[in-house]
PDB file of C-alpha atoms in Angstrom:
ATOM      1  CA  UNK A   1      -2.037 -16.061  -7.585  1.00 84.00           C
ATOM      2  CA  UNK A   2      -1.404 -12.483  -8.736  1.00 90.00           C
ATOM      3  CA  UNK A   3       2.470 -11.435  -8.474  1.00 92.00           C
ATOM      4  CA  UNK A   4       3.728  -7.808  -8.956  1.00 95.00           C
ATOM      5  CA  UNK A   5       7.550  -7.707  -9.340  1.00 95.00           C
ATOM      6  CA  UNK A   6       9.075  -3.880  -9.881  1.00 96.00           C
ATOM      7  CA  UNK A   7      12.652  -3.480 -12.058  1.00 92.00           C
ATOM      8  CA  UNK A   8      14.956  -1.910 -10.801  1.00 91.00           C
ATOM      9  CA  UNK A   9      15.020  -2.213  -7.104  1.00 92.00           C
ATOM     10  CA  UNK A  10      16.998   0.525  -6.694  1.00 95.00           C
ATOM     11  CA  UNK A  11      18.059   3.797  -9.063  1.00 95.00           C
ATOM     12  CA  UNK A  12      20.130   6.471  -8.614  1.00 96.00           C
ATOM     13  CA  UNK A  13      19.922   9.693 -11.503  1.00 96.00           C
ATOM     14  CA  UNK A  14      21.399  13.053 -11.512  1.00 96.00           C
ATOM     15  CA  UNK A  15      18.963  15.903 -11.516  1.00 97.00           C
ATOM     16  CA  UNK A  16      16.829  16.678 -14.848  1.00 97.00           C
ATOM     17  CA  UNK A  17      16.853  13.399 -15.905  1.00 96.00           C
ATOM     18  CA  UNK A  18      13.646  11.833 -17.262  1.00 96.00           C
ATOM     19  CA  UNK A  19      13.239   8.423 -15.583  1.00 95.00           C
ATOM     20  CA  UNK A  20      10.851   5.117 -16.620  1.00 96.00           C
ATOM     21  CA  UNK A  21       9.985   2.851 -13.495  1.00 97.00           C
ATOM     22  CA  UNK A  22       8.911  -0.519 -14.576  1.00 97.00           C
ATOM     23  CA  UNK A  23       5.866  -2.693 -12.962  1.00 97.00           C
ATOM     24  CA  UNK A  24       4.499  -6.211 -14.268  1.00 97.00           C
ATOM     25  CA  UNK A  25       2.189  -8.696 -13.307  1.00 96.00           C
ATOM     26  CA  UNK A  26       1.055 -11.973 -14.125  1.00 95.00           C
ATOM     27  CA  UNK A  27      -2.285 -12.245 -14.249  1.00 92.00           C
ATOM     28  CA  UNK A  28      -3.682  -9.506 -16.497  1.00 91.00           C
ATOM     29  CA  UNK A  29      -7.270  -9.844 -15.260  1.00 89.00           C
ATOM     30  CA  UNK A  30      -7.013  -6.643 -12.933  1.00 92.00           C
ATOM     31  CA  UNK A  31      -9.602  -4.242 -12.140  1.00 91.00           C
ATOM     32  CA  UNK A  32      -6.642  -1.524 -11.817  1.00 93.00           C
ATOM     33  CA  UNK A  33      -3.878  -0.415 -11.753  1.00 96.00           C
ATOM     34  CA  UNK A  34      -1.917   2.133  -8.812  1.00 95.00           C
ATOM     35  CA  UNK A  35       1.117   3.930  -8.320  1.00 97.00           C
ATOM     36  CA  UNK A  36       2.081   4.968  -4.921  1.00 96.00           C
ATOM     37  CA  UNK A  37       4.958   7.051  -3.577  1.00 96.00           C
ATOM     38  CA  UNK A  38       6.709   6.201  -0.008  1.00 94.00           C
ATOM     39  CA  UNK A  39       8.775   8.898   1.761  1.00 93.00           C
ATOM     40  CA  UNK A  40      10.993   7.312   4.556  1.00 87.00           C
ATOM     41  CA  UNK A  41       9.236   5.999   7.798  1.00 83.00           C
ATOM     42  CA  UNK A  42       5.987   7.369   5.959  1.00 86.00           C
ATOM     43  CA  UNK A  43       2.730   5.910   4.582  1.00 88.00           C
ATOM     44  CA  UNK A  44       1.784   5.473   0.790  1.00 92.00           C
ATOM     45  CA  UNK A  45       0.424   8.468  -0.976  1.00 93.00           C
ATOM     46  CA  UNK A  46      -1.288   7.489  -4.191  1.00 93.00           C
ATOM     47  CA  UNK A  47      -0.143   9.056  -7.477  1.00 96.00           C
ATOM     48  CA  UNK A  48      -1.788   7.526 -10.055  1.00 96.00           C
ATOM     49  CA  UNK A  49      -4.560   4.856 -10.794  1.00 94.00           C
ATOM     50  CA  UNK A  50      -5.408   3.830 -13.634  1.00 95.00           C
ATOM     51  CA  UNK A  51      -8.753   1.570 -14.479  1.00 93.00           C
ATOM     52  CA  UNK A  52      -8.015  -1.479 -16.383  1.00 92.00           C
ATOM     53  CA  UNK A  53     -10.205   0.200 -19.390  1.00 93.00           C
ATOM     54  CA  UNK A  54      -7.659   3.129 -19.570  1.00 95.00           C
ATOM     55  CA  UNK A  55      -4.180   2.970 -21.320  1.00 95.00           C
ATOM     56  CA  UNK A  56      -2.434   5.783 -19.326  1.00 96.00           C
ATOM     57  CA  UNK A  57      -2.769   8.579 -16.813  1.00 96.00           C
ATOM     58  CA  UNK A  58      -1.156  12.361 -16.340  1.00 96.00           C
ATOM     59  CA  UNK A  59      -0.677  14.500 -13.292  1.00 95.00           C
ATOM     60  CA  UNK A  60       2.353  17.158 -13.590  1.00 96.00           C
ATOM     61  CA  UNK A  61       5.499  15.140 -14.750  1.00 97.00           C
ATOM     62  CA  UNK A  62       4.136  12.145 -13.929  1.00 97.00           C
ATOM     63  CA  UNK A  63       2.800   9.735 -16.902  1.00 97.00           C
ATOM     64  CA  UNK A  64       1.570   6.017 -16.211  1.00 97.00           C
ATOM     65  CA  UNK A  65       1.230   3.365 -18.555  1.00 97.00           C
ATOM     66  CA  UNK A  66      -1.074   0.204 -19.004  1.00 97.00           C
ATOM     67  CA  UNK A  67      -0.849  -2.426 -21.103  1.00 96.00           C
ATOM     68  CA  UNK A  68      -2.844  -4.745 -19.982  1.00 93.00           C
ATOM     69  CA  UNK A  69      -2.309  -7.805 -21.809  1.00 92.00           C
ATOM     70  CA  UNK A  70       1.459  -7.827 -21.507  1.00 95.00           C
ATOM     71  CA  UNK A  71       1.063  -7.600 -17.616  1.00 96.00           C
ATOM     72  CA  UNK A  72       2.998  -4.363 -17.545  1.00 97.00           C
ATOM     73  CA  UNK A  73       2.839  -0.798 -16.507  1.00 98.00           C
ATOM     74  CA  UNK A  74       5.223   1.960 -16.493  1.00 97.00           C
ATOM     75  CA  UNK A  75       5.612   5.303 -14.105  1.00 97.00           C
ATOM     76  CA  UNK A  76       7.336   7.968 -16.305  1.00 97.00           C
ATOM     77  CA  UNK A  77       8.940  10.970 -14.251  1.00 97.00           C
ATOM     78  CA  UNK A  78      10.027  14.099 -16.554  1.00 97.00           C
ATOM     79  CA  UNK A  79      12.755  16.367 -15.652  1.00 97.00           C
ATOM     80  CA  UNK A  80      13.374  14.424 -12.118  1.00 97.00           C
ATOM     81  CA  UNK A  81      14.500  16.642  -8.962  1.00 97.00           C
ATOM     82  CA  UNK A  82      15.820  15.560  -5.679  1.00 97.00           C
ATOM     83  CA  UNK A  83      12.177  16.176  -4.234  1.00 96.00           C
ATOM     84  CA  UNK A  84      11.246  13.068  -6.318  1.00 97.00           C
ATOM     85  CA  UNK A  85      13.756  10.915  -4.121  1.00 97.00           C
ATOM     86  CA  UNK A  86      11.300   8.470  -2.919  1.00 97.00           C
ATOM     87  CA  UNK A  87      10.193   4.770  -2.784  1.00 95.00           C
ATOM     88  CA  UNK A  88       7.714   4.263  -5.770  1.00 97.00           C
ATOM     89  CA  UNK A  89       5.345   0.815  -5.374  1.00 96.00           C
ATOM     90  CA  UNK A  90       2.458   0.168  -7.849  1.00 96.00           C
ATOM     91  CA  UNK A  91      -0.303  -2.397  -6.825  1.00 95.00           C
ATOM     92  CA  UNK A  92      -2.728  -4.429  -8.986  1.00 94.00           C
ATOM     93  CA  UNK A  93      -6.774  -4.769  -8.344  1.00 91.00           C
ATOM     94  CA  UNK A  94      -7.893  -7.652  -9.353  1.00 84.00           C
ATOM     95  CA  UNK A  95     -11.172  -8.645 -10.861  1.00 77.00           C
ATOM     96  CA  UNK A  96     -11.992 -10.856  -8.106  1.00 70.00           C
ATOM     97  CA  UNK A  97      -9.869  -8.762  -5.255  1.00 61.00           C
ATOM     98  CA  UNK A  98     -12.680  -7.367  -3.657  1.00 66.00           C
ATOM     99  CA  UNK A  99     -10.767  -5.036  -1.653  1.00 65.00           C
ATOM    100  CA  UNK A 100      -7.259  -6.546  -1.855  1.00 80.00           C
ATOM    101  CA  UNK A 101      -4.527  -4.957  -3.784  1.00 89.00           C
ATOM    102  CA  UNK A 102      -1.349  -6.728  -4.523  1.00 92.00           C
ATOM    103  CA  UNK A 103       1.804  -4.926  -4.604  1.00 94.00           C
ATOM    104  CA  UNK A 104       5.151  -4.797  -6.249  1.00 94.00           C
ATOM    105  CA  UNK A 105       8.340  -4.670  -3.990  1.00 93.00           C
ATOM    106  CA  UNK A 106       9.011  -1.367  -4.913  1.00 94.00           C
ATOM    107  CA  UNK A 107      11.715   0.776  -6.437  1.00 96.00           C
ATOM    108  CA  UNK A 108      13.821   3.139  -4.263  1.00 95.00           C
ATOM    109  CA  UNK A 109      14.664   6.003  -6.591  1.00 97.00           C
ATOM    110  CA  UNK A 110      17.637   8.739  -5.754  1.00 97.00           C
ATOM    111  CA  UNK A 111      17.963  11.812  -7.480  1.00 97.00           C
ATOM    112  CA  UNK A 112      20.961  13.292  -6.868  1.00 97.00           C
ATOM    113  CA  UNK A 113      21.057  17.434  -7.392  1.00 95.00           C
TER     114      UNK A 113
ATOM    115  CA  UNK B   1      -9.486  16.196   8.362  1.00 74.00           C
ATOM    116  CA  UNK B   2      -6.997  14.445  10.487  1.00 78.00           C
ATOM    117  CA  UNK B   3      -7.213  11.574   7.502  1.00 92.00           C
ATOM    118  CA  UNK B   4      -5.914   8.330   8.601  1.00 95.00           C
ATOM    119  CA  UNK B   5      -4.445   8.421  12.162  1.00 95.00           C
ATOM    120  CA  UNK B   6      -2.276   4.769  13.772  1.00 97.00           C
ATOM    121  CA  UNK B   7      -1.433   4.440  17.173  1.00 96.00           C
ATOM    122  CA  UNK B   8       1.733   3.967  18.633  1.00 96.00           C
ATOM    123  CA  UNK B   9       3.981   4.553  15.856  1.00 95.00           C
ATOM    124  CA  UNK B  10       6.546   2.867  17.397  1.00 96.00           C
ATOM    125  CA  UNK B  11       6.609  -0.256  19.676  1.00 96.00           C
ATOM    126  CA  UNK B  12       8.617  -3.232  21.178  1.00 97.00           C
ATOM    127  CA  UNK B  13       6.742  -6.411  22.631  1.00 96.00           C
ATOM    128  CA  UNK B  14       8.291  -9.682  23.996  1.00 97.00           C
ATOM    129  CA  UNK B  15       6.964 -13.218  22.546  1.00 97.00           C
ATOM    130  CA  UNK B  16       3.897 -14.231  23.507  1.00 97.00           C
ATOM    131  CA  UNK B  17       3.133 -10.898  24.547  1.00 97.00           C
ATOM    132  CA  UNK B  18      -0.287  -9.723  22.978  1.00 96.00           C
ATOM    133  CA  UNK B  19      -1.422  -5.636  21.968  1.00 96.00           C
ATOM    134  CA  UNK B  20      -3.767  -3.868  20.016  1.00 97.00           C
ATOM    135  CA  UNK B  21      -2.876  -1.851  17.061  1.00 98.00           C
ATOM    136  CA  UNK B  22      -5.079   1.055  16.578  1.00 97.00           C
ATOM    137  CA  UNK B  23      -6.388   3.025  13.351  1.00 97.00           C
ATOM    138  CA  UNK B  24      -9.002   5.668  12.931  1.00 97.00           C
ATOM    139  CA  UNK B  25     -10.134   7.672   9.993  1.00 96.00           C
ATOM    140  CA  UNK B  26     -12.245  10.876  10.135  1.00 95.00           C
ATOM    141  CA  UNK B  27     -13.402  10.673   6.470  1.00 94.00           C
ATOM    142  CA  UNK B  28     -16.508   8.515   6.421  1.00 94.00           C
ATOM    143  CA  UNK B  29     -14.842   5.703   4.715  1.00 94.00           C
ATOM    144  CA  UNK B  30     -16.322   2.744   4.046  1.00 93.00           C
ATOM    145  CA  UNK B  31     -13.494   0.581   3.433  1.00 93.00           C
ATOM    146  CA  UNK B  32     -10.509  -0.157   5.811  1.00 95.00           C
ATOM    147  CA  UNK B  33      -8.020  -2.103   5.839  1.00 95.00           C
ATOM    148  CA  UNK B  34      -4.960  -3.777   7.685  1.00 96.00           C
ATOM    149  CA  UNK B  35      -1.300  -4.469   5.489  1.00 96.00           C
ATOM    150  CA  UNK B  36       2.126  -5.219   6.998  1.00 97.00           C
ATOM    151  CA  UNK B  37       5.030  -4.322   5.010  1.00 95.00           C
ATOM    152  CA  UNK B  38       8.600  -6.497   5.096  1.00 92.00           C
ATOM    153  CA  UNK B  39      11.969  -5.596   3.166  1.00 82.00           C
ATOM    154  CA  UNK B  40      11.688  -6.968   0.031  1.00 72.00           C
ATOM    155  CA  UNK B  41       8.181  -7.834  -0.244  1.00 75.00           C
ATOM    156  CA  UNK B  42       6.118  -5.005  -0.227  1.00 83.00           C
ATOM    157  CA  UNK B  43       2.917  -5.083   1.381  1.00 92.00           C
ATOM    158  CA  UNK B  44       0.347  -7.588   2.225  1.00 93.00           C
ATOM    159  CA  UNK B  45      -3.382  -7.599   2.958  1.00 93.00           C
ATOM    160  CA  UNK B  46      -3.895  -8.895   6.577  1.00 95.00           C
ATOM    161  CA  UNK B  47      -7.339  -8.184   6.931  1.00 95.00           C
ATOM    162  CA  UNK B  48     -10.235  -5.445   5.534  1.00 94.00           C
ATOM    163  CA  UNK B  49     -13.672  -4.170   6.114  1.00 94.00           C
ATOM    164  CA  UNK B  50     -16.272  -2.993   3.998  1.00 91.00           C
ATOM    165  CA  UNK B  51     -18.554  -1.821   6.788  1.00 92.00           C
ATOM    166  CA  UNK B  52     -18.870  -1.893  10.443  1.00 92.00           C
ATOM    167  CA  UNK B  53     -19.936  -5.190  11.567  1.00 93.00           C
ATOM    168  CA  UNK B  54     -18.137  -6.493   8.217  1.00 93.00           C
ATOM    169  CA  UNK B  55     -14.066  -7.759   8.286  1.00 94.00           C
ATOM    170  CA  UNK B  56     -12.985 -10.493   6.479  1.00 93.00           C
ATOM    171  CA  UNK B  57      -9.400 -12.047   5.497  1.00 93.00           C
ATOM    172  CA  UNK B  58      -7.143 -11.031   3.593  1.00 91.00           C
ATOM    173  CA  UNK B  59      -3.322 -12.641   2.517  1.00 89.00           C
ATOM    174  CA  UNK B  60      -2.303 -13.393   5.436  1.00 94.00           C
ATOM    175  CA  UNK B  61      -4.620 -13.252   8.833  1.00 95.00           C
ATOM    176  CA  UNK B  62      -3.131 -15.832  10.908  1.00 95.00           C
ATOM    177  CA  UNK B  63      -2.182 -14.513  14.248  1.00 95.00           C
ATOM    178  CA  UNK B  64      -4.156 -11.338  13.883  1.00 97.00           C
ATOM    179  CA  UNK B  65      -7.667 -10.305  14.933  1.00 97.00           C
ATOM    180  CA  UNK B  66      -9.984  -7.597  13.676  1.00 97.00           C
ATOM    181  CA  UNK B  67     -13.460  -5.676  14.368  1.00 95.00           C
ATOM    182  CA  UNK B  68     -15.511  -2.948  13.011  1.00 96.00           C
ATOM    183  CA  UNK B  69     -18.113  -1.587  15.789  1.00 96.00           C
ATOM    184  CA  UNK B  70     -17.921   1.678  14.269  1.00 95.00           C
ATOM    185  CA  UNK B  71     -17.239   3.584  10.616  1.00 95.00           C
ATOM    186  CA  UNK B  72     -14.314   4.952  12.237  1.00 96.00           C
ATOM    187  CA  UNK B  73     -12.146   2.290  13.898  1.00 97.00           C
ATOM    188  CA  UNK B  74     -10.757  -0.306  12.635  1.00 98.00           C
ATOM    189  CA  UNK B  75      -8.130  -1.773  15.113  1.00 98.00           C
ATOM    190  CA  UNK B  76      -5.935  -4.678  14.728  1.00 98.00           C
ATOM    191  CA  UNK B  77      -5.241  -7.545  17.410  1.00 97.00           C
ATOM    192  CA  UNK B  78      -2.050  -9.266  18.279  1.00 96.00           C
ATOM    193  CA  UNK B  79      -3.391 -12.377  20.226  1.00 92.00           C
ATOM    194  CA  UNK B  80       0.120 -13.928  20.744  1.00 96.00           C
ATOM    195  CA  UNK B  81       2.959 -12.124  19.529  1.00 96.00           C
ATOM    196  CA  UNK B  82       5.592 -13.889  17.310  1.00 97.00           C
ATOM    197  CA  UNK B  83       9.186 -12.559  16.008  1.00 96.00           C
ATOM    198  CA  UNK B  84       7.842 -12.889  12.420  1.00 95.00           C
ATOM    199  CA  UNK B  85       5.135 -10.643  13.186  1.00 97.00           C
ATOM    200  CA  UNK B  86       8.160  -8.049  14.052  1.00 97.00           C
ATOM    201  CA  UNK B  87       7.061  -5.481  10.984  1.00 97.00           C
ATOM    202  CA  UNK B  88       5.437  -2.328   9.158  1.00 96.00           C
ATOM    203  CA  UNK B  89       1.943  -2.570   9.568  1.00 97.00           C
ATOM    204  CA  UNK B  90      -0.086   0.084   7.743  1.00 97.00           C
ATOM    205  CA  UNK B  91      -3.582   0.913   7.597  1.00 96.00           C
ATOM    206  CA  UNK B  92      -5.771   2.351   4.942  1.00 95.00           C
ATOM    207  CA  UNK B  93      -8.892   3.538   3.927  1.00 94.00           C
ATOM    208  CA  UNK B  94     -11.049   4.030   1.067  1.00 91.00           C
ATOM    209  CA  UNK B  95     -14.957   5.817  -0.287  1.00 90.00           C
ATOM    210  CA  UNK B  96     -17.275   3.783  -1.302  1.00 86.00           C
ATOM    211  CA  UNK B  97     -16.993   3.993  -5.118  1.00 84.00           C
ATOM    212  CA  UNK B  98     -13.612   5.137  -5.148  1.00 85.00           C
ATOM    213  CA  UNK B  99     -10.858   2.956  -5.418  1.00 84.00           C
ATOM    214  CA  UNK B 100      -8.318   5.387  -4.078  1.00 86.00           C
ATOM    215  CA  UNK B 101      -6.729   4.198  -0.831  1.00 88.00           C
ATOM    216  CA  UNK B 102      -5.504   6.634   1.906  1.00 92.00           C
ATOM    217  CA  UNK B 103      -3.111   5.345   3.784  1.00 93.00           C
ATOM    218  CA  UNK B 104      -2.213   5.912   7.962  1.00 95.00           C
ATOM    219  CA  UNK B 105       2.037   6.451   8.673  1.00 94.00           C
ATOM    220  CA  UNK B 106       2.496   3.082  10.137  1.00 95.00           C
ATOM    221  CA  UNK B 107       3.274   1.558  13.219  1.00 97.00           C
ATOM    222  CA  UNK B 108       6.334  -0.090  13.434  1.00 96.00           C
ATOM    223  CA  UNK B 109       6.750  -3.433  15.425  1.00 97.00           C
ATOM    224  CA  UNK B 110       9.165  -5.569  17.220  1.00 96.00           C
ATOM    225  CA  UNK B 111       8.869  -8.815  18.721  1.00 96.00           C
ATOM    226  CA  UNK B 112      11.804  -9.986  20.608  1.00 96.00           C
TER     227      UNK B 112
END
């Protein structure tokens, strides 16, 4: 059974700070790979994905990471701002998932201005 | 587009009680599907669709019920409410060929 675990559960940084949000998983036959952001008493907005043939993905200051046969992904955020204060989960497709995704726990970042 | 919509977004049932959670999604999407979020342990699959007419299970069904009778609805059934149902329930949607999910802003859930 896939398992997603997300280090740290919780991080606080001061403004301007670039910031490396850590996802693994155990079984690294996934289809791909997600990030998602959660604002308070929201739903998930997706931020990245990543197919399990790609190594990384860009949008604006955001930079994902795939490595595959470790079982790990990272979310890198440059020059962090207290807009950014957020929950960030990532979630794993796998092969065989059909439409199931299996997601971390989540880290609740806090960036203080 | 209104994107995905959930209805109530908040609400309080007693045991045994039973209620229908509702989702809708103006976008044509094929996919939909039902999660429940708890502290600690992000969120799990209840159940999903991949057409109308078409559910099927996901992580953890038992004590929920689901339909498709149309693209757009895709609403979720408390038969007999339970205190560990009390929860986050989210649901999402997806294109076919796409595997990016759009997610509704919840309904939140407690059974006394």
């Amino acid at each position: 059974k896939q398992e997603v675990t997300q280090i740290p559960a919780a991080l606080s940084v001061p403004e301007g700070e670039n910031l490396v949000l850590n996802c693994s998983f155990t079984d690294s036959a996934i289809y791909n790979l997600q990030w998602f952001r959660q604002d308070p008493g929201k739903g998930l907005t997706s931020l990245l994905l990543i197919q399990s043939s790609q190594r990384e993905q860009t949008s604006g200051r955001l930079n994902a990471s795939l490595d595959k046969s470790s079982g790990r992904s990272t979310l890198y955020i440059a020059a962090s701002q207290p807009g950014d204060s957020a929950t960030y989960l990532c979630a794993v497709r796998g092969n065989n998932a059909g439409n199931m995704l299996t997601f971390g726990g989540g880290t609740r970042l806090m960036v203080k201005p | 587009n209104a994107g995905v919509t959930q209805t109530p977004k908040f609400q309080v049932l007693k045991t045994g009680q039973s209620m229908t959670l509702q989702c809708a999604q103006d976008m044509n999407h094929e996919y939909m599907s039902w999660y429940r979020q708890d502290p600690g342990m992000g969120l799990r699959l209840i159940h999903y669709s991949v057409g109308a007419g078409i559910t099927d299970q996901g992580e953890v069904p038992n004590g929920y019920n689901v339909s498709r009778s149309t693209t757009e609805d895709f609403p979720l059934r408390l038969l007999s409410a339970a205190p560990s149902q009390t929860s986050v329930y989210f649901c999402a949607s997806r294109p076919t060929g796409s595997d990016t999910q759009y997610f509704g802003p919840g309904t939140r859930l407690t059974v006394l």
